[in-house]
Coordinates of C-alpha atoms and ligand atoms in Angstrom, one line a residue:
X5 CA 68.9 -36.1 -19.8
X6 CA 66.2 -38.0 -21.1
X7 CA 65.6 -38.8 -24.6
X8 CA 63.0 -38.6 -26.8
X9 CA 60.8 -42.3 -27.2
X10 CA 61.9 -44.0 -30.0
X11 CA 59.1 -43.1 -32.5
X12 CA 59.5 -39.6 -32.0
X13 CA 60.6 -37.5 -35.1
X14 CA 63.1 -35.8 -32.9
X15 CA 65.4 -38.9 -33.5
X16 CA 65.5 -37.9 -37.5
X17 CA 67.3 -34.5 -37.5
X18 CA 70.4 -35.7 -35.0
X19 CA 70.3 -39.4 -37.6
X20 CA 71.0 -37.5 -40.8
X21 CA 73.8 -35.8 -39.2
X22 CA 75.3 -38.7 -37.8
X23 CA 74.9 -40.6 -41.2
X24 CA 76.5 -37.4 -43.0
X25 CA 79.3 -36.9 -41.0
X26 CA 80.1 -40.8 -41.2
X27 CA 80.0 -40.1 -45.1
X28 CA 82.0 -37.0 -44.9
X29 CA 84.5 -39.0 -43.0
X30 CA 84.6 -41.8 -45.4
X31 CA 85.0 -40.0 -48.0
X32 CA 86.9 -36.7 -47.1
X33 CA 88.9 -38.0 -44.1
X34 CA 88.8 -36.2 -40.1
X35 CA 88.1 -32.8 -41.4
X36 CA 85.6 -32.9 -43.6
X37 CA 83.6 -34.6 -41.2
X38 CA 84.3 -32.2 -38.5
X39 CA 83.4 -29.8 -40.7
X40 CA 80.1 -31.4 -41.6
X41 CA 79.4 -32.2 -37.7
X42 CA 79.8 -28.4 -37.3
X43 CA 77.6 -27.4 -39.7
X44 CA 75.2 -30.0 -38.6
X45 CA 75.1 -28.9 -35.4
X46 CA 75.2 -25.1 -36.5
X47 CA 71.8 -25.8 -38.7
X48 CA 70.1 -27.8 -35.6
X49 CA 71.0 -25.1 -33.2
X50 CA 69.6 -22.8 -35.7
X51 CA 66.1 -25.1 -36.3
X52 CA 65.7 -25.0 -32.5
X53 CA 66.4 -21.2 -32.1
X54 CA 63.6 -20.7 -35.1
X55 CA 61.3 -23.2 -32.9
X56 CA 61.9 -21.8 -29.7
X57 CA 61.5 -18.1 -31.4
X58 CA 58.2 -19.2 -32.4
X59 CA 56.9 -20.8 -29.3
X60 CA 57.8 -17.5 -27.3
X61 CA 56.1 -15.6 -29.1
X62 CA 53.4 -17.2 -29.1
X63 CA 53.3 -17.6 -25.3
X64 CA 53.4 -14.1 -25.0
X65 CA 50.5 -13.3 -27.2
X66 CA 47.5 -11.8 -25.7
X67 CA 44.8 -14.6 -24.0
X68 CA 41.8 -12.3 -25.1
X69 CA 41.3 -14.3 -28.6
X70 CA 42.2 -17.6 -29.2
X71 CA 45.9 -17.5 -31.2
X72 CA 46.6 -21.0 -32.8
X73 CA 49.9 -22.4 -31.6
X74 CA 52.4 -22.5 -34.5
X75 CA 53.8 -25.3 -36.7
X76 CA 56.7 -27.2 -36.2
X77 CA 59.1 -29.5 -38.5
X78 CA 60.7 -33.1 -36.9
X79 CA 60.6 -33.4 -33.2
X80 CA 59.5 -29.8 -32.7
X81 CA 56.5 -30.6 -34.9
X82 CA 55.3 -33.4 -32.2
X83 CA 55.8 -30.8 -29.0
X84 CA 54.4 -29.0 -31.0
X85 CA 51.2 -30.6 -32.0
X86 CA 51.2 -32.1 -28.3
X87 CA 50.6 -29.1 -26.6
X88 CA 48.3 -27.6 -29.7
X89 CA 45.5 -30.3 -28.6
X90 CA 46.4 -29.6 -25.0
X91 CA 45.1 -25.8 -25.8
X92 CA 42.6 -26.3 -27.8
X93 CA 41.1 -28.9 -24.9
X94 CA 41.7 -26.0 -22.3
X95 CA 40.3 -23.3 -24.3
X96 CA 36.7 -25.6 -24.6
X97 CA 37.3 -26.0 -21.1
X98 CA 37.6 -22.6 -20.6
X99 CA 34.7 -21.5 -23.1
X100 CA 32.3 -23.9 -21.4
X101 CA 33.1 -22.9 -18.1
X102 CA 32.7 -19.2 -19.5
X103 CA 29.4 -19.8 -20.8
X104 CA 27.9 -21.6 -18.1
X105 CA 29.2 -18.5 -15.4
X106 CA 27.3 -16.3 -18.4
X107 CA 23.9 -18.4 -18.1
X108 CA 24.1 -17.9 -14.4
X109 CA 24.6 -14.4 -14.3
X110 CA 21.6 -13.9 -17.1
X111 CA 20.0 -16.2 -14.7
X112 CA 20.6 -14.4 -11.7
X113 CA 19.5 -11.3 -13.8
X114 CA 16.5 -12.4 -14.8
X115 CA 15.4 -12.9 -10.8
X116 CA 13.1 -10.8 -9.5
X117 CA 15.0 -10.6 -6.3
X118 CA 18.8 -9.1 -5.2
X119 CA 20.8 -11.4 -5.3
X120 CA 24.9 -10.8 -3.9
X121 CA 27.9 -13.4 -3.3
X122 CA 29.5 -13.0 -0.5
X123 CA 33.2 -14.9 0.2
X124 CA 34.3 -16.0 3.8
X125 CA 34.5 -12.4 5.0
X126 CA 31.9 -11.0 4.3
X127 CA 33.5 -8.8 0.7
X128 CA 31.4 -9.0 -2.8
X129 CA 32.4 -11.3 -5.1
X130 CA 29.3 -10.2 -7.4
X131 CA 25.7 -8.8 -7.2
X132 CA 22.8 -8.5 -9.8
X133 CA 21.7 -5.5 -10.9
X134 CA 18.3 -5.3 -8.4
X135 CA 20.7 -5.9 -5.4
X136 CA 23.0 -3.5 -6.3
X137 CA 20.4 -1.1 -7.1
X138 CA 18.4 -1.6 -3.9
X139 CA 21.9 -1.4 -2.0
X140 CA 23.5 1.3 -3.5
X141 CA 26.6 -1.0 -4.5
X142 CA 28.5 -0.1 -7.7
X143 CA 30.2 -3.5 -8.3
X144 CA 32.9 -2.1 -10.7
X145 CA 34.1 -0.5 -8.0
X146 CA 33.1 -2.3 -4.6
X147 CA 33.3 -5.8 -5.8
X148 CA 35.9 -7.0 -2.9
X149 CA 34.9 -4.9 -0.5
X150 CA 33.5 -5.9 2.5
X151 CA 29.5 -5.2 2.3
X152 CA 29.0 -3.8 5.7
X153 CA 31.1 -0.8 5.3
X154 CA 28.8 0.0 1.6
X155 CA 25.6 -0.7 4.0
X156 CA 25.6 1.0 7.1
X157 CA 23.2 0.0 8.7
X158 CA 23.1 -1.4 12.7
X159 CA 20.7 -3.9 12.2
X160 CA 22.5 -4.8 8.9
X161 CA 25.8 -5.2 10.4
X162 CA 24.7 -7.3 12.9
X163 CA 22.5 -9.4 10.8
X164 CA 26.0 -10.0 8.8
X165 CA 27.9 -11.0 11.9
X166 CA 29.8 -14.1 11.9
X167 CA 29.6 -14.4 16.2
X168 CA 25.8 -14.7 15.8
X169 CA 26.1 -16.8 12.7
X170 CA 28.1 -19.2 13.6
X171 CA 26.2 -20.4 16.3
X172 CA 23.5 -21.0 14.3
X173 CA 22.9 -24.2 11.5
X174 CA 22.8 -23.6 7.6
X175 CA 18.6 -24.0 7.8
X176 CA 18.7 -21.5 10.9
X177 CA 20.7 -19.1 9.2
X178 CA 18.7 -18.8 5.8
X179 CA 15.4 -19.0 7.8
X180 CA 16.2 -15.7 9.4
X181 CA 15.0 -12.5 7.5
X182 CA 16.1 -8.8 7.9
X183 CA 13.2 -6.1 6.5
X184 CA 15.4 -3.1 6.0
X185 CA 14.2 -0.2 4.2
X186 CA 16.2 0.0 1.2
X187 CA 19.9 2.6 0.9
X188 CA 19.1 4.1 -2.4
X189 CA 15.6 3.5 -3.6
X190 CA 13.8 5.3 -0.7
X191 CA 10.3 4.0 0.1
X192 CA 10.9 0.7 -1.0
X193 CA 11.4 -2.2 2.2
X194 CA 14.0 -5.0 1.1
X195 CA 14.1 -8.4 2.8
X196 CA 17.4 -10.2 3.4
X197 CA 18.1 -13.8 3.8
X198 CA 21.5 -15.1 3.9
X199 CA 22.1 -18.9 2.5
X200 CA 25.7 -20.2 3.4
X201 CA 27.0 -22.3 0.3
X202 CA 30.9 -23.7 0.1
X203 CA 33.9 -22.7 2.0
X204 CA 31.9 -20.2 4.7
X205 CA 30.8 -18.4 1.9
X206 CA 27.1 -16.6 1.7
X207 CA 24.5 -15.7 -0.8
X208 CA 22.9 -12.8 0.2
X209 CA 19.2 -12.8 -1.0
X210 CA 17.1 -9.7 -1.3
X211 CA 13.6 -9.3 -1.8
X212 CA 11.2 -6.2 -2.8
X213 CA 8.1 -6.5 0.4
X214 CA 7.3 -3.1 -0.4
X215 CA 3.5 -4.2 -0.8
X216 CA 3.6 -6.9 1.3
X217 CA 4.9 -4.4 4.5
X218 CA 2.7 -1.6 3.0
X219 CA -0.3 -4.3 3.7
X220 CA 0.8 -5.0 7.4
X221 CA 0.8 -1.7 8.1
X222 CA -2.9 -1.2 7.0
X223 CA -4.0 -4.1 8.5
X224 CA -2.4 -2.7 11.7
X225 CA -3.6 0.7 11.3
X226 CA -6.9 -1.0 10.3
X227 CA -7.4 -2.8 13.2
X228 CA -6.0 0.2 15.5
X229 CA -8.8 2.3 13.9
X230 CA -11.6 0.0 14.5
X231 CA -10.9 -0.6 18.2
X232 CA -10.5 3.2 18.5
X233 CA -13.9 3.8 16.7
X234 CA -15.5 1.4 19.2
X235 CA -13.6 2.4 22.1
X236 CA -15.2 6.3 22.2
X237 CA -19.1 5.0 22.4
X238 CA -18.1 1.8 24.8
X239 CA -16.8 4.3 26.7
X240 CA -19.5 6.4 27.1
X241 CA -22.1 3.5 27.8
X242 CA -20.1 2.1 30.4
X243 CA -19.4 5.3 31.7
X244 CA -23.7 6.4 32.1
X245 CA -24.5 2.7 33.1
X246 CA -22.5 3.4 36.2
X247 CA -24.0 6.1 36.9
X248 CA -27.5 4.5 36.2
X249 CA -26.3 1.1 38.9
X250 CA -24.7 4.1 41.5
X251 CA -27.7 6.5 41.8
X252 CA -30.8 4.5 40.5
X253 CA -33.0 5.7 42.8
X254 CA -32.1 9.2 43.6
X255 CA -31.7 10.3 39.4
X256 CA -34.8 12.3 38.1
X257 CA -36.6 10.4 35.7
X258 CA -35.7 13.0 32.9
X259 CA -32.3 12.8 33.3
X260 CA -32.1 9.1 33.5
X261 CA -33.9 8.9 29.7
X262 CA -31.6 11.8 28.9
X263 CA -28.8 8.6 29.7
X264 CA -30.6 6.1 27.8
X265 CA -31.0 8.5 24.8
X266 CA -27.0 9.0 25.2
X267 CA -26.7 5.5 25.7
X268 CA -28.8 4.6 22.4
X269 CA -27.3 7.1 20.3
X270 CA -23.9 5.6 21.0
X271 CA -25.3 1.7 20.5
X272 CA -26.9 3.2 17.4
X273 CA -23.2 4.2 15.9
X274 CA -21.8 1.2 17.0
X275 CA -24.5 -1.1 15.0
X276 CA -23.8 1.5 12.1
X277 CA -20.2 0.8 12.3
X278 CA -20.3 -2.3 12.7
X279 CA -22.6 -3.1 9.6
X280 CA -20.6 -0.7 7.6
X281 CA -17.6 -2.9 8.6
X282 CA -19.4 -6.3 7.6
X283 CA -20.2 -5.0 4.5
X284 CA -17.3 -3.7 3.6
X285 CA -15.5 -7.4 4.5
X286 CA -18.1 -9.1 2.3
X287 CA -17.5 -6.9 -0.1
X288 CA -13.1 -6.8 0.2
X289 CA -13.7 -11.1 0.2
X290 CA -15.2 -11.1 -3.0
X291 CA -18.0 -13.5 -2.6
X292 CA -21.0 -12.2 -4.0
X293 CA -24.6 -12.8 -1.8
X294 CA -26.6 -12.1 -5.1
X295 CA -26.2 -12.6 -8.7
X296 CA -25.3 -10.0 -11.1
X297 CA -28.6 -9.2 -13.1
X298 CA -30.1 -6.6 -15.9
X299 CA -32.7 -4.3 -13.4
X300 CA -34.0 -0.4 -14.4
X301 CA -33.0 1.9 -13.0
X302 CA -35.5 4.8 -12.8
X303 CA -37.4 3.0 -10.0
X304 CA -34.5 3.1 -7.9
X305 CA -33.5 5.8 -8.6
X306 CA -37.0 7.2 -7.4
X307 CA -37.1 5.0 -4.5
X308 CA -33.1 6.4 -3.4
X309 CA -35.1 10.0 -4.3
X310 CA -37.5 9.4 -1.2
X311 CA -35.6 8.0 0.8
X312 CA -33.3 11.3 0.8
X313 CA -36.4 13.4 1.4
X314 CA -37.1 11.2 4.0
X315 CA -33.8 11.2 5.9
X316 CA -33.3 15.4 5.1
X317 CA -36.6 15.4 7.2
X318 CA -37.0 18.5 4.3
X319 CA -34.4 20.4 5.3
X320 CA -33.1 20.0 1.7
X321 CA -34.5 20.2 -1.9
X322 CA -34.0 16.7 -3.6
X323 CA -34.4 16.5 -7.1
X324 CA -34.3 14.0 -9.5
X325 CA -33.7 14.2 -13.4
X326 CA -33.4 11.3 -15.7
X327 CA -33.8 10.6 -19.2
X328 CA -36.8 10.0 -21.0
X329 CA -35.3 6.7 -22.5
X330 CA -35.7 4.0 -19.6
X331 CA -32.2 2.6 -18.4
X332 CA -31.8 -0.7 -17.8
X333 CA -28.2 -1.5 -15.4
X334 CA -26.3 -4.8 -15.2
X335 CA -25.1 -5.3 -12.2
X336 CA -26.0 -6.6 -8.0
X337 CA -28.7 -3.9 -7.8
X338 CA -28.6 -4.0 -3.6
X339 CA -24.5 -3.2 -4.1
X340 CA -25.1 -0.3 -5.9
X341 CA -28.8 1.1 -4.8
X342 CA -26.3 0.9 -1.2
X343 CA -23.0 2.8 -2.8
X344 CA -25.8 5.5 -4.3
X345 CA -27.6 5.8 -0.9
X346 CA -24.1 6.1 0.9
X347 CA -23.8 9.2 -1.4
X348 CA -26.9 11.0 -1.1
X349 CA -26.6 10.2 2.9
X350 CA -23.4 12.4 2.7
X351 CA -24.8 14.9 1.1
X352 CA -27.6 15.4 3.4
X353 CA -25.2 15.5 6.2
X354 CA -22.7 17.6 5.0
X355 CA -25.5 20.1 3.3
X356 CA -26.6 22.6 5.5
X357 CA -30.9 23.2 5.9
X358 CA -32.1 24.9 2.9
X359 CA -29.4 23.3 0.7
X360 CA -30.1 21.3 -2.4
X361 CA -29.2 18.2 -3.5
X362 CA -29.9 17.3 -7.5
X363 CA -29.6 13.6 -8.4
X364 CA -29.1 12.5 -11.6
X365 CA -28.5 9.8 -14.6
X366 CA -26.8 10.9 -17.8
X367 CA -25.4 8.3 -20.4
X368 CA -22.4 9.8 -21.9
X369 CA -21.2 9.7 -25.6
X370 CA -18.9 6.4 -25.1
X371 CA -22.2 4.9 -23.5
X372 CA -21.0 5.2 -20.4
X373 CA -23.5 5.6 -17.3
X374 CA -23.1 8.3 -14.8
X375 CA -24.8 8.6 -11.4
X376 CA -24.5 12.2 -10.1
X377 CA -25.2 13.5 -6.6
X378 CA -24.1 17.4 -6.8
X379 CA -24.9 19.3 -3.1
X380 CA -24.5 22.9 -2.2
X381 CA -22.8 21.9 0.7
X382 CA -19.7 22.7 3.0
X383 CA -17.5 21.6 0.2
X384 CA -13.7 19.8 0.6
X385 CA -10.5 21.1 0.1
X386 CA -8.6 19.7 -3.0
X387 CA -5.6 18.4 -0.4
X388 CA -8.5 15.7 1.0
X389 CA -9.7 14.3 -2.2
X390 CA -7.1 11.6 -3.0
X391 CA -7.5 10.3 0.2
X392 CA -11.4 10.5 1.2
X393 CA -12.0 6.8 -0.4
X394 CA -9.4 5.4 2.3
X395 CA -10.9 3.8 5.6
X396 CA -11.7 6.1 8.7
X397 CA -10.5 9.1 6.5
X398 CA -12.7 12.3 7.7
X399 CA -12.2 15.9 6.6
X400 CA -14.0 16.7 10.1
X401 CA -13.6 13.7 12.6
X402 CA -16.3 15.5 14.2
X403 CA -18.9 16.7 12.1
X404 CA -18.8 13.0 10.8
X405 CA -19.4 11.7 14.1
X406 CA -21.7 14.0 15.3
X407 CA -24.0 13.5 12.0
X408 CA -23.5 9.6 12.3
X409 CA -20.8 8.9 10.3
X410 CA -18.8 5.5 10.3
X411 CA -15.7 6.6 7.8
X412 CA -16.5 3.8 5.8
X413 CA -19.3 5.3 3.8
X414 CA -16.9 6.1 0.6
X415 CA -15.1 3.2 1.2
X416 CA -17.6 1.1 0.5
X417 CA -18.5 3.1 -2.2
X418 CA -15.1 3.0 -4.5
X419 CA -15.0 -1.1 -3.8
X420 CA -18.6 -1.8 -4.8
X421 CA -18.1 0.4 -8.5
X422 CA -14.5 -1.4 -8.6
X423 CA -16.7 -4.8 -8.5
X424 CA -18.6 -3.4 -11.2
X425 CA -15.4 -1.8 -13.0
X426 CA -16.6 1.3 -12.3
X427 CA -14.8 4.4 -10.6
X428 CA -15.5 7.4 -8.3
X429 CA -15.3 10.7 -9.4
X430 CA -15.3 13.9 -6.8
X431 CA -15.6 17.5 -7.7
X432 CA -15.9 19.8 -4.9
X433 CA -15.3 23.2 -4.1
X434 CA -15.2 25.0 -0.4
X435 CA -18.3 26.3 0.6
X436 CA -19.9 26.0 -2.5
X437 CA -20.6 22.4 -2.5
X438 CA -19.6 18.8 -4.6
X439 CA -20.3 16.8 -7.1
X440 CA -19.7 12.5 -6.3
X441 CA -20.3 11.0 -9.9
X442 CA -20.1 7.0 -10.0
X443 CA -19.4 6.1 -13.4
X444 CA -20.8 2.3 -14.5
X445 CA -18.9 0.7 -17.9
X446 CA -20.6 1.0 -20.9
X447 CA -21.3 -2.8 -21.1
X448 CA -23.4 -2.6 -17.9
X449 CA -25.7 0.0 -19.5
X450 CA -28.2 -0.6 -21.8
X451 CA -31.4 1.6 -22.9
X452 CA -34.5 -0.3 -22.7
Ligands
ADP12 P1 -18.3 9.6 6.9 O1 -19.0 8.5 7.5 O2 -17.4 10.3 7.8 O3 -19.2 10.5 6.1 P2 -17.4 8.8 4.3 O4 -16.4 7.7 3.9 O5 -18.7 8.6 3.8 O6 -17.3 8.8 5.9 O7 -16.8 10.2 3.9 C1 -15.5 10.5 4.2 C2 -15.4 12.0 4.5 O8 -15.6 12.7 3.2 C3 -16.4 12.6 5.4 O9 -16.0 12.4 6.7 C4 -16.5 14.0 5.0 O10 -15.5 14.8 5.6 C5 -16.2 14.0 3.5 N1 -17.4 14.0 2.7 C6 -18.1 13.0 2.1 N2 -19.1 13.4 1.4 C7 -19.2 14.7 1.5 C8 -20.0 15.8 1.0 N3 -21.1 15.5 0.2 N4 -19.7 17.1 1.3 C9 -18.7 17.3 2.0 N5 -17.8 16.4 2.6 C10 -18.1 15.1 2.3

């Protein structure tokens, strides 16, 4: 048994009984201080049951809210206060350590990116909302699971595998990437890194490349389309120049410059795509080979007027109406007068002989300038019209070809008004014809 140190007030309780019953026996004889030792030892066993009540209860008291241990008289009152301070430091301990797994999780919140902890095999501990969004995870329910039966996914499972892992270092591990397209928020593409942290445990990183992927692919496609575009005419020139080296001699005269007019037209689309092309990359990289500058607008507008004329060979009626008020335009005037004549090219080609064309400049009542090009051509169905501005998009691959078109015409168009904050607007109708109206800010127009 050991005793309580010596200036502990456990000694006082067991002292006042020992100097009582020594009284009782001086005074009383045997019995009375029997009697008195009894009772003494009746009242401590008493004061310890009350104590020891007291504690229990509070031991079994619910950990949810802080419950202050409870007071206690003599010896009782030291244990008492003992382990009080001991609680009160654990519950700080506790409350910090609470707070600080709170900032994190705000923290991990607040990410842009998934992010989910993974233990040593591979089962959630926990996941942000994004991750368990972009992975179908419910983490009220799943957390403990192991993640690759909630995403099934081959590459997934594999990527998670500790064989292939394990070979590999920490930096290794988190420098490979998984693009998977994402369980429950279909179109998106997440990334996945894993970064091994403590005890063989993972963080699972996830990251929205949506764009990013949606950019590769264009490029891609892009490049595809380019070396397509070329491809058909290369072909064809290489194509008649054999023939030209095999039979130089022997081929009539007219049919050899029916090859070279074959062969020219074919160069000629070539050089037209590939300016189209050039100017669409100076446009896409922003730098600017002229100065933005105040010019009217009714000489161009008269000069884009002939030059229709001009290419319709006057197959077409082009007319021209603009206010009386000169307009003056602020803006790079060789950007746009090349957007408008992209326009009123189209509508020559797609306008059948005897069609008109009508040009024209109208300042709306928020001061807003619109340039109009309405044809009585072949007309587009409303399912193209969302996507005519996109590169190498044709209603008629053929027609477009035929009549010297790139694919890039429109193209061009919608990113030299977006340099200009301006936007494309198409109204057509089948057979009957359409209306391409660029629209130009109000603080670019001005009336002179
Ligand atoms: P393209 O060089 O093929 O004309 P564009 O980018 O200028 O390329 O136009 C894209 C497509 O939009 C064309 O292929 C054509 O199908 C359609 N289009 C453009 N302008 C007109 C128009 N005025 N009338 C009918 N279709 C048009």
């Amino acid at each position: 048994m050991t005793l309580p140190p010596p200036h502990s007030r456990g000694w006082v309780l067991p002292s006042i009984i020992v100097v009582l019953t020594l009284i009782a026996g001086g005074l009383g004889g045997v019995w009375a201080a029997l009697i008195v030792l009894a009772l003494g030892f009746a009242g401590v066993t008493v004061f310890h049951l009350v104590h020891l009540y007291r504690l229990q209860r509070w031991a079994k008291s619910s950990l949810d809210h802080y419950e202050p241990l409870p007071e206690g008289i003599g010896g009782w009152g030291d244990v008492l206060a003992a382990l009080s301070r001991r609680e009160k430091k654990r519950v700080a301990f506790q409350t910090t350590q609470k707070q600080m797994i709170e900032q994190f999780r705000r923290m991990a919140e607040a990410l842009p990116d998934g992010v989910i902890v993974l233990d040593e095999r591979r089962h959630i501990e926990w996941a942000n909302l994004r991750a368990q969004q972009w992975l179908a995870i419910n983490l009220e329910k799943d957390r403990g699971q192991p993640l690759g039966n909630l995403v099934r996914i081959p590459e997934f499972l594999r990527f998670l595998a500790d064989e292939l892992n394990e070979t590999l270092s920490v930096d290794e591990v988190a420098q490979r990437t998984l693009v998977i397209p994402s369980v429950f928020d279909t179109g998106k593409s997440i990334a996945l890194q894993q970064v091994p942290f403590g005890r063989g445990g993972r963080l699972l990183l996830a990251r929205d490349v949506t764009q990013y992927e949606a950019a590769a692919r264009l490029r891609r496609d892009f490049i595809a389309s380019v070396s397509h575009e070329l491809k058909t005419p290369l072909t064809v020139i290489v194509g008649f120049l054999e023939m030209l080296q095999e039979a130089p001699t022997e081929m009539p005269e007219e049919t050899r410059e029916h090859y070279f007019d074959l062969m020219r037209t074919q160069a000629n689309s070539m050089q037209r795509l590939v300016d189209d092309l050039l100017t669409l990359s100076a446009l896409e990289s922003g730098a600017r080979a002229k100065e933005e500058e105040w010019f009217a607008l009714t000489p161009l507008l008269q000069l884009l007027q002939q030059q229709t004329q001009a290419l319709s060979q006057d197959k077409h009626i082009v007319t021209l109406t603009v206010p009386e008020e000169e307009t003056q335009i602020y803006g790079v005037r060789d950007e746009l007068a090349s957007a408008f004549n992209n326009l009123l090219t189209n509508a020559v080609r797609y306008t059948p002989e005897g069609g008109k064309i009508e040009l024209s400049w109208t300042i709306n009542e928020e001061g807003r300038g619109i340039f109009a090009v309405r044809d009585t051509g072949i007309g587009i169905a409303a399912e193209h019209l969302p996507r005519l501005t996109e590169r190498f998009y044709r209603v008629d691959r053929g027609r477009s070809r035929a009549s010297g078109g790139t694919g890039l015409g429109l193209a061009i168009v919608k990113h030299v008004l977006l340099r200009h904050q301006g936007e494309l607007n198409i109204d057509s109708r089948i057979g009957k014809g359409s209306i391409f109206s660029a629209i130009l800010p109000a603080v670019r127009v001005k009336k002179a």
